[in-house]
Tab-separated table of C-alpha atoms in Angstrom:
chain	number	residue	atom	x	y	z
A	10	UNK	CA	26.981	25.002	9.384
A	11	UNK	CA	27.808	24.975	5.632
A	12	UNK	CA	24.981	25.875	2.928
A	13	UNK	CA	25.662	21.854	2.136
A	14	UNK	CA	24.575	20.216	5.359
A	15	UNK	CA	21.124	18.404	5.553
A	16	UNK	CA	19.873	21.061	8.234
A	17	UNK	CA	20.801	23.829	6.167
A	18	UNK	CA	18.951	22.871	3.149
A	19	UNK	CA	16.334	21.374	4.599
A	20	UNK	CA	15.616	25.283	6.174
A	21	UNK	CA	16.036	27.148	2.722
A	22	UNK	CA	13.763	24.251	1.105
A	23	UNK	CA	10.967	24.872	4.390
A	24	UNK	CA	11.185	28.547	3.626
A	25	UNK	CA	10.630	27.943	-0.105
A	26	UNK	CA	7.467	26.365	0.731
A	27	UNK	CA	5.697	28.967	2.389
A	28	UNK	CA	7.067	32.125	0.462
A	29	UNK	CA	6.187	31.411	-2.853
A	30	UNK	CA	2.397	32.244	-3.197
A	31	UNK	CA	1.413	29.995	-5.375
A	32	UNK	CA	2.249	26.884	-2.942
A	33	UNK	CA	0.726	28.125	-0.076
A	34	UNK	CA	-2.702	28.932	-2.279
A	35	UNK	CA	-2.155	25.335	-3.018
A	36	UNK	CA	-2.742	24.113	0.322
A	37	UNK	CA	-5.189	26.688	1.686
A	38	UNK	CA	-7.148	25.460	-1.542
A	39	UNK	CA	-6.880	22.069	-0.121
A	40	UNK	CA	-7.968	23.007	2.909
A	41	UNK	CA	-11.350	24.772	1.236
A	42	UNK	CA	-12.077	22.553	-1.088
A	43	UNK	CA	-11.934	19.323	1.378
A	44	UNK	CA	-13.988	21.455	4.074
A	45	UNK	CA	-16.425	23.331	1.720
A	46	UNK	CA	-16.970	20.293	-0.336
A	47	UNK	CA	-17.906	18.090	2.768
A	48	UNK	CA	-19.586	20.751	4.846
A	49	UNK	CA	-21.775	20.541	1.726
A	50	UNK	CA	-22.381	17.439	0.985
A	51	UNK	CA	-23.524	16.791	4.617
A	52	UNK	CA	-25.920	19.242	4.712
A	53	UNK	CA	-27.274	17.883	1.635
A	54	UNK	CA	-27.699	14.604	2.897
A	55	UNK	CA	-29.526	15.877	6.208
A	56	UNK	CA	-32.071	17.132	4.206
A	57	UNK	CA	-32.938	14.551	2.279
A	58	UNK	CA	-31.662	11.407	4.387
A	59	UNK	CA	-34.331	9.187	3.478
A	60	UNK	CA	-33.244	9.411	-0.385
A	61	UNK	CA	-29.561	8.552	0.747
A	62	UNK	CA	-28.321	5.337	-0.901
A	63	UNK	CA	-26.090	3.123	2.057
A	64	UNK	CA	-25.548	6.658	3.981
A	65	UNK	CA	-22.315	6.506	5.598
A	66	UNK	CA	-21.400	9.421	7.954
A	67	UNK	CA	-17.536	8.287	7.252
A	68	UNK	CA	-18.214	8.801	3.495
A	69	UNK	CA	-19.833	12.503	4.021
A	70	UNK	CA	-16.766	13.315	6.183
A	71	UNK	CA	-14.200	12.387	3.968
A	72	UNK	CA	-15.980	12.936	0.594
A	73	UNK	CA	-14.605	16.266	0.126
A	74	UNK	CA	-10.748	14.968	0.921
A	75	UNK	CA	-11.090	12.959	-2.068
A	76	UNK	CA	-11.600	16.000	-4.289
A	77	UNK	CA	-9.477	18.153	-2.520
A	78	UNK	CA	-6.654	15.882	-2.767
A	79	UNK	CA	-6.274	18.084	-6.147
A	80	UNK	CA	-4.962	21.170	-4.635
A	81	UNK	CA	-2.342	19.055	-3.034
A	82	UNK	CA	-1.200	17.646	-5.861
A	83	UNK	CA	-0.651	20.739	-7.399
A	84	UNK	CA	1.000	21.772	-4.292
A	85	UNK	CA	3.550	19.263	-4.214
A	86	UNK	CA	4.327	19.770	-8.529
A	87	UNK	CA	4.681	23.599	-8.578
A	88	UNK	CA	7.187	23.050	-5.430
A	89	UNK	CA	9.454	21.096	-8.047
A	90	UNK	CA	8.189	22.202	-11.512
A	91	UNK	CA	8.446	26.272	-10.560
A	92	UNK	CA	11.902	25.919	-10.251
A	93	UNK	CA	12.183	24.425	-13.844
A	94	UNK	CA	9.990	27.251	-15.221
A	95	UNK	CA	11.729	30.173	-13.648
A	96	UNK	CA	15.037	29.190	-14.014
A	97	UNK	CA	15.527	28.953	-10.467
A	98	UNK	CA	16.777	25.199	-10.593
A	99	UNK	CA	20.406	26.431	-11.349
A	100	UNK	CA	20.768	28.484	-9.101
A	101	UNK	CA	19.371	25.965	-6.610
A	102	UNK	CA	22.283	23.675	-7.833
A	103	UNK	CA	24.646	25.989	-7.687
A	104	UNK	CA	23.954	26.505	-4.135
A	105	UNK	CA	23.915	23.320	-3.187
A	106	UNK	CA	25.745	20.745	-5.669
A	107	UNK	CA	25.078	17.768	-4.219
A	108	UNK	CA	21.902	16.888	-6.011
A	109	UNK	CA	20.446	13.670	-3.982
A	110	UNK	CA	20.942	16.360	-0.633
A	111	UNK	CA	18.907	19.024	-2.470
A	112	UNK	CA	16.759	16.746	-3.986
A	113	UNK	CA	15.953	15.065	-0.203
A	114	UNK	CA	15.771	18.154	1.361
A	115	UNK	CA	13.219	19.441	-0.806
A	116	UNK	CA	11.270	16.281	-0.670
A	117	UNK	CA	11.451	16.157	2.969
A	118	UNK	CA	9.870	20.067	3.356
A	119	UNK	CA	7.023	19.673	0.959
A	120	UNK	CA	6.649	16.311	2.704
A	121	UNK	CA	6.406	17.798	6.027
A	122	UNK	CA	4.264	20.842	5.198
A	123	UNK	CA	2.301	18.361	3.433
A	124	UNK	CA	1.886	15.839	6.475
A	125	UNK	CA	0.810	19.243	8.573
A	126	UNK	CA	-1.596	20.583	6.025
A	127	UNK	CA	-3.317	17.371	5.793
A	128	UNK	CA	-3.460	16.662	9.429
A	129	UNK	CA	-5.222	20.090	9.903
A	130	UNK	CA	-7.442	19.432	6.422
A	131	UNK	CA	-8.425	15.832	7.664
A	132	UNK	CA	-9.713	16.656	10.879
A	133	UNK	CA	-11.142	19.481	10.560
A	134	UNK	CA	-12.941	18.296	7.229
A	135	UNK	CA	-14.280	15.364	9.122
A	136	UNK	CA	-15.871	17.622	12.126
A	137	UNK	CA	-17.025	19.919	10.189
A	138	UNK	CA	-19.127	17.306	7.905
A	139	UNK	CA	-20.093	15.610	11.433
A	140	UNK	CA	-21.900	19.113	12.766
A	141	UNK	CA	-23.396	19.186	9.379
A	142	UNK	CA	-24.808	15.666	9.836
A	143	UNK	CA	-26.658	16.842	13.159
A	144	UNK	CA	-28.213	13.589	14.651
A	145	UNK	CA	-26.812	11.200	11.952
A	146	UNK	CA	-23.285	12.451	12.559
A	147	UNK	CA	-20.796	10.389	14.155
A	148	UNK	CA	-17.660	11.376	16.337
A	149	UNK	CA	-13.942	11.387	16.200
A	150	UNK	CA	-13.824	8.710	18.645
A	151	UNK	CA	-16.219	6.299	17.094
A	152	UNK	CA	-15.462	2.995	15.911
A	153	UNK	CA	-12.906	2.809	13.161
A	154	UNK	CA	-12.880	6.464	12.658
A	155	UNK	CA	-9.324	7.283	14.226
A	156	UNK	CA	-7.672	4.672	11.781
A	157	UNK	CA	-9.569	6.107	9.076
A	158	UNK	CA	-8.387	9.270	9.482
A	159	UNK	CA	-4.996	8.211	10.086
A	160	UNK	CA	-5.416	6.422	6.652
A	161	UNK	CA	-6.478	9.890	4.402
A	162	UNK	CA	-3.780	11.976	6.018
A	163	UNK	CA	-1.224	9.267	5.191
A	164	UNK	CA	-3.025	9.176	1.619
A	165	UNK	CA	-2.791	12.629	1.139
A	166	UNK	CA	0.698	12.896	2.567
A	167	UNK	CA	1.904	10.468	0.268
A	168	UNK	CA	0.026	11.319	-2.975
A	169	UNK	CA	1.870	14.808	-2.904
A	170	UNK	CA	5.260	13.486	-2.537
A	171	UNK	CA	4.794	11.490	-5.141
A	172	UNK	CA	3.522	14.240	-6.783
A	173	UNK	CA	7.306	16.065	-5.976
A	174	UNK	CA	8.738	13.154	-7.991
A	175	UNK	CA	6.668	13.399	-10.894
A	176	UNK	CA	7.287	16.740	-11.061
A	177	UNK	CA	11.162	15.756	-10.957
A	178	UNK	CA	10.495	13.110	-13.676
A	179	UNK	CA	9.181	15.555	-16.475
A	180	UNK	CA	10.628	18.668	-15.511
A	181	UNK	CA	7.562	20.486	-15.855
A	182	UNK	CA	3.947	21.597	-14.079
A	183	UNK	CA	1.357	21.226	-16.636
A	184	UNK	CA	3.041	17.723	-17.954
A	185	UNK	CA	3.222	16.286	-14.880
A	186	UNK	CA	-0.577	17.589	-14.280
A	187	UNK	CA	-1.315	15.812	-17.199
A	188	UNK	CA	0.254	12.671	-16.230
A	189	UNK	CA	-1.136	12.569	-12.709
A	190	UNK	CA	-4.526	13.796	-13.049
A	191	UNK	CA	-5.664	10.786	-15.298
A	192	UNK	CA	-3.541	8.620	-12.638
A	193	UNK	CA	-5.630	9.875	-9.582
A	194	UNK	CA	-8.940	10.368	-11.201
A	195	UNK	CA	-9.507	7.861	-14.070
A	196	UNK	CA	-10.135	4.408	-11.776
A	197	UNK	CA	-12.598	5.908	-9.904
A	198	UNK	CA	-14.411	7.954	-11.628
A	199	UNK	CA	-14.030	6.615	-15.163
A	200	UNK	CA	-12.663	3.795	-16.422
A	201	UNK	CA	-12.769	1.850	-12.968
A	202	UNK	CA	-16.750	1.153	-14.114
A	203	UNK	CA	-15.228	-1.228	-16.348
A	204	UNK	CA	-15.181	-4.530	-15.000
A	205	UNK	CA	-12.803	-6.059	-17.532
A	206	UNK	CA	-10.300	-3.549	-16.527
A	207	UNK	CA	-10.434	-3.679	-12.301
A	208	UNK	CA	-7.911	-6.382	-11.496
A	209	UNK	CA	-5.444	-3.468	-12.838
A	210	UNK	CA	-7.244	-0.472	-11.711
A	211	UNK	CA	-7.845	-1.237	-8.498
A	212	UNK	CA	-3.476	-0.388	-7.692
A	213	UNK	CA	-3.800	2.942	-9.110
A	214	UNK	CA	-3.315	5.513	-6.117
A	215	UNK	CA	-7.104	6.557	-5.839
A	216	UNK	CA	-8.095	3.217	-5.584
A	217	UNK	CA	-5.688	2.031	-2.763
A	218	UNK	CA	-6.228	5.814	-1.054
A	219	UNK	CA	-10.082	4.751	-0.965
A	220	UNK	CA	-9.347	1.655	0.776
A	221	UNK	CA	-7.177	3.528	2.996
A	222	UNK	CA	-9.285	5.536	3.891
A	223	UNK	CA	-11.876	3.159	4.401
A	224	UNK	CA	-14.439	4.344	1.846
A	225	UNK	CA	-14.189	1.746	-0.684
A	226	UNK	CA	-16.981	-0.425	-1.627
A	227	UNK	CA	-16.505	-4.380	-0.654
A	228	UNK	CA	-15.097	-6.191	-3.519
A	229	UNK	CA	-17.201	-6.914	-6.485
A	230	UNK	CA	-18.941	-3.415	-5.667
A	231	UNK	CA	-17.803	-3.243	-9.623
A	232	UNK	CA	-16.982	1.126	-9.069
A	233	UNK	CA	-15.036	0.931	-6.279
A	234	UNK	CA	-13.350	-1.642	-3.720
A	235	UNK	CA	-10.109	-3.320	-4.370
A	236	UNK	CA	-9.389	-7.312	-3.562
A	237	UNK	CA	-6.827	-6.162	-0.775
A	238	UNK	CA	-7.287	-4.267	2.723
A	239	UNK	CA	-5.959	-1.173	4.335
A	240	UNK	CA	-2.367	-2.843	4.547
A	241	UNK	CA	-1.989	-3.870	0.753
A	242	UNK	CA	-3.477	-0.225	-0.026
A	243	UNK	CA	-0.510	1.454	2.112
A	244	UNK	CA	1.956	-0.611	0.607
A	245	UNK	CA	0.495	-0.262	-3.039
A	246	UNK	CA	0.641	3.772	-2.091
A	247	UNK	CA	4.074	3.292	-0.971
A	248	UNK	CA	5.697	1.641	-3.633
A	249	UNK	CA	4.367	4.449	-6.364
A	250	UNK	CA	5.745	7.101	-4.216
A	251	UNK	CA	9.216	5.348	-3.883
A	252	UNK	CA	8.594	4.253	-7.594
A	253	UNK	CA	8.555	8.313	-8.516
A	254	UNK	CA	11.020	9.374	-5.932
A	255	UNK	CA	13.729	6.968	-7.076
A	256	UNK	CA	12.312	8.174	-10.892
A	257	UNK	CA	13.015	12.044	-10.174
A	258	UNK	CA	16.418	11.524	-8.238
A	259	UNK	CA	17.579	9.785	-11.640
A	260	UNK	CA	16.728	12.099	-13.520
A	261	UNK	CA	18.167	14.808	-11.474
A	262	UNK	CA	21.187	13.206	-11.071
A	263	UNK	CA	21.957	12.182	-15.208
A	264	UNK	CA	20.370	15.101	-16.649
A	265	UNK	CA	21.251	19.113	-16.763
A	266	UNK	CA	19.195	21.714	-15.395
């Protein structure tokens, strides 16, 4: 097995991911911030139920996901934009020359560890924010629960690979920060309260990740709640990710390192 087949790169890129600290404090982050944050937030509600505007036990358990999603996102740009700042890019080239194979095999690993950090996040945020709940809690198993949780790992799956291709767009961490941050955040918490401005809004990432998830608001809520379902929102989630993949392997292709 040459350094240059699919299986071989595809190991050094898995190893990558959980050697360099600063990635795997990126996804143990996501894993306390999504956790903490609901664990929180249920406990909250609990005590003061009666004061709870249109509770929702599937809000409380994914609330936090929807904050920790940051950590992720960081994740998946240091995986691609530490390699620009260290240097480390050329000799990743050097290594293995074909650039679409490198490029796929690290997209594939952060995708994976991504997909598995998620999973773990997801479920365990949920439960958690459940026990928290106490008699207002619902379970796994409940009505439209499963499919919702399906829907946040896939979210948060695919919002750090497109993260990777960002990151391969700009060539840089704190740029591509800057770029997605506004991308992620600004619909829903910010200029989404505009109503003028929803019918373009509501296909930014956040937006279609909410609907996903199935904590959007029904349509006309103003905030939240895009005109489409939970199909539209994974199709509107997939075509930014392939939109940023197909960006970065451009890029990586045409330009030097």
């Amino acid at each position: 097995m040459t350094s240059n087949s699919p299986r071989a790169v595809l190991a050094a890129e898995w190893i990558k991911v959980w050697t360099v600290r600063s990635t795997s404090l990126a996804l143990l982050l996501t894993f306390a911030l999504s956790t903490g944050l609901g664990t929180l937030v249920a406990f909250s509600w609990r005590s003061h139920i009666e004061r709870v505007v249109n509770f929702s036990p599937l809000f409380a358990g994914l609330y936090g996901v929807t904050l920790g999603q940051l950590a992720l996102v960081v994740f998946g740009v240091l995986l691609v934009g530490s390699e620009y700042s260290s240097g480390s890019i050329r000799t990743s080239l050097s290594a293995v020359p074909r650039r679409g194979l490198l490029y796929g095999g690290k997209v594939l690993a952060g995708t994976l560890a991504a997909l598995a950090g998620s999973t773990v996040t997801v479920i365990v945020a949920f439960a958690g924010a459940q026990a928290a709940l106490g008699p207002y809690g619902i379970t796994l198993t409940a009505d439209g629960v499963p499919t919702a949780l399906a829907g946040a790992i896939a979210y948060l799956t695919l919002i750090c690979t497109l993260s990777m291709g960002i990151a391969t767009i700009v060539r840089s961490s704190a740029v591509s920060l800057g770029v997605l941050l506004p991308l992620l955040f600004l619909g829903s918490q910010g200029l989404g309260n505009v109503p003028a401005l929803k019918p373009v809004l509501q296909y930014l990432p956040d937006q279609a990740g909410l609907e996903l998830m199935r904590i959007a608001g029904p349509p006309g809520n103003g905030r939240f709640g895009p005109d489409y379902g939970p199909g539209g929102a994974l199709v509107v989630l997939l075509a930014w990710t392939a939109a940023a993949l197909i960006g970065g392997y451009l890029v990586l292709r045409r330009r030097d390192a």
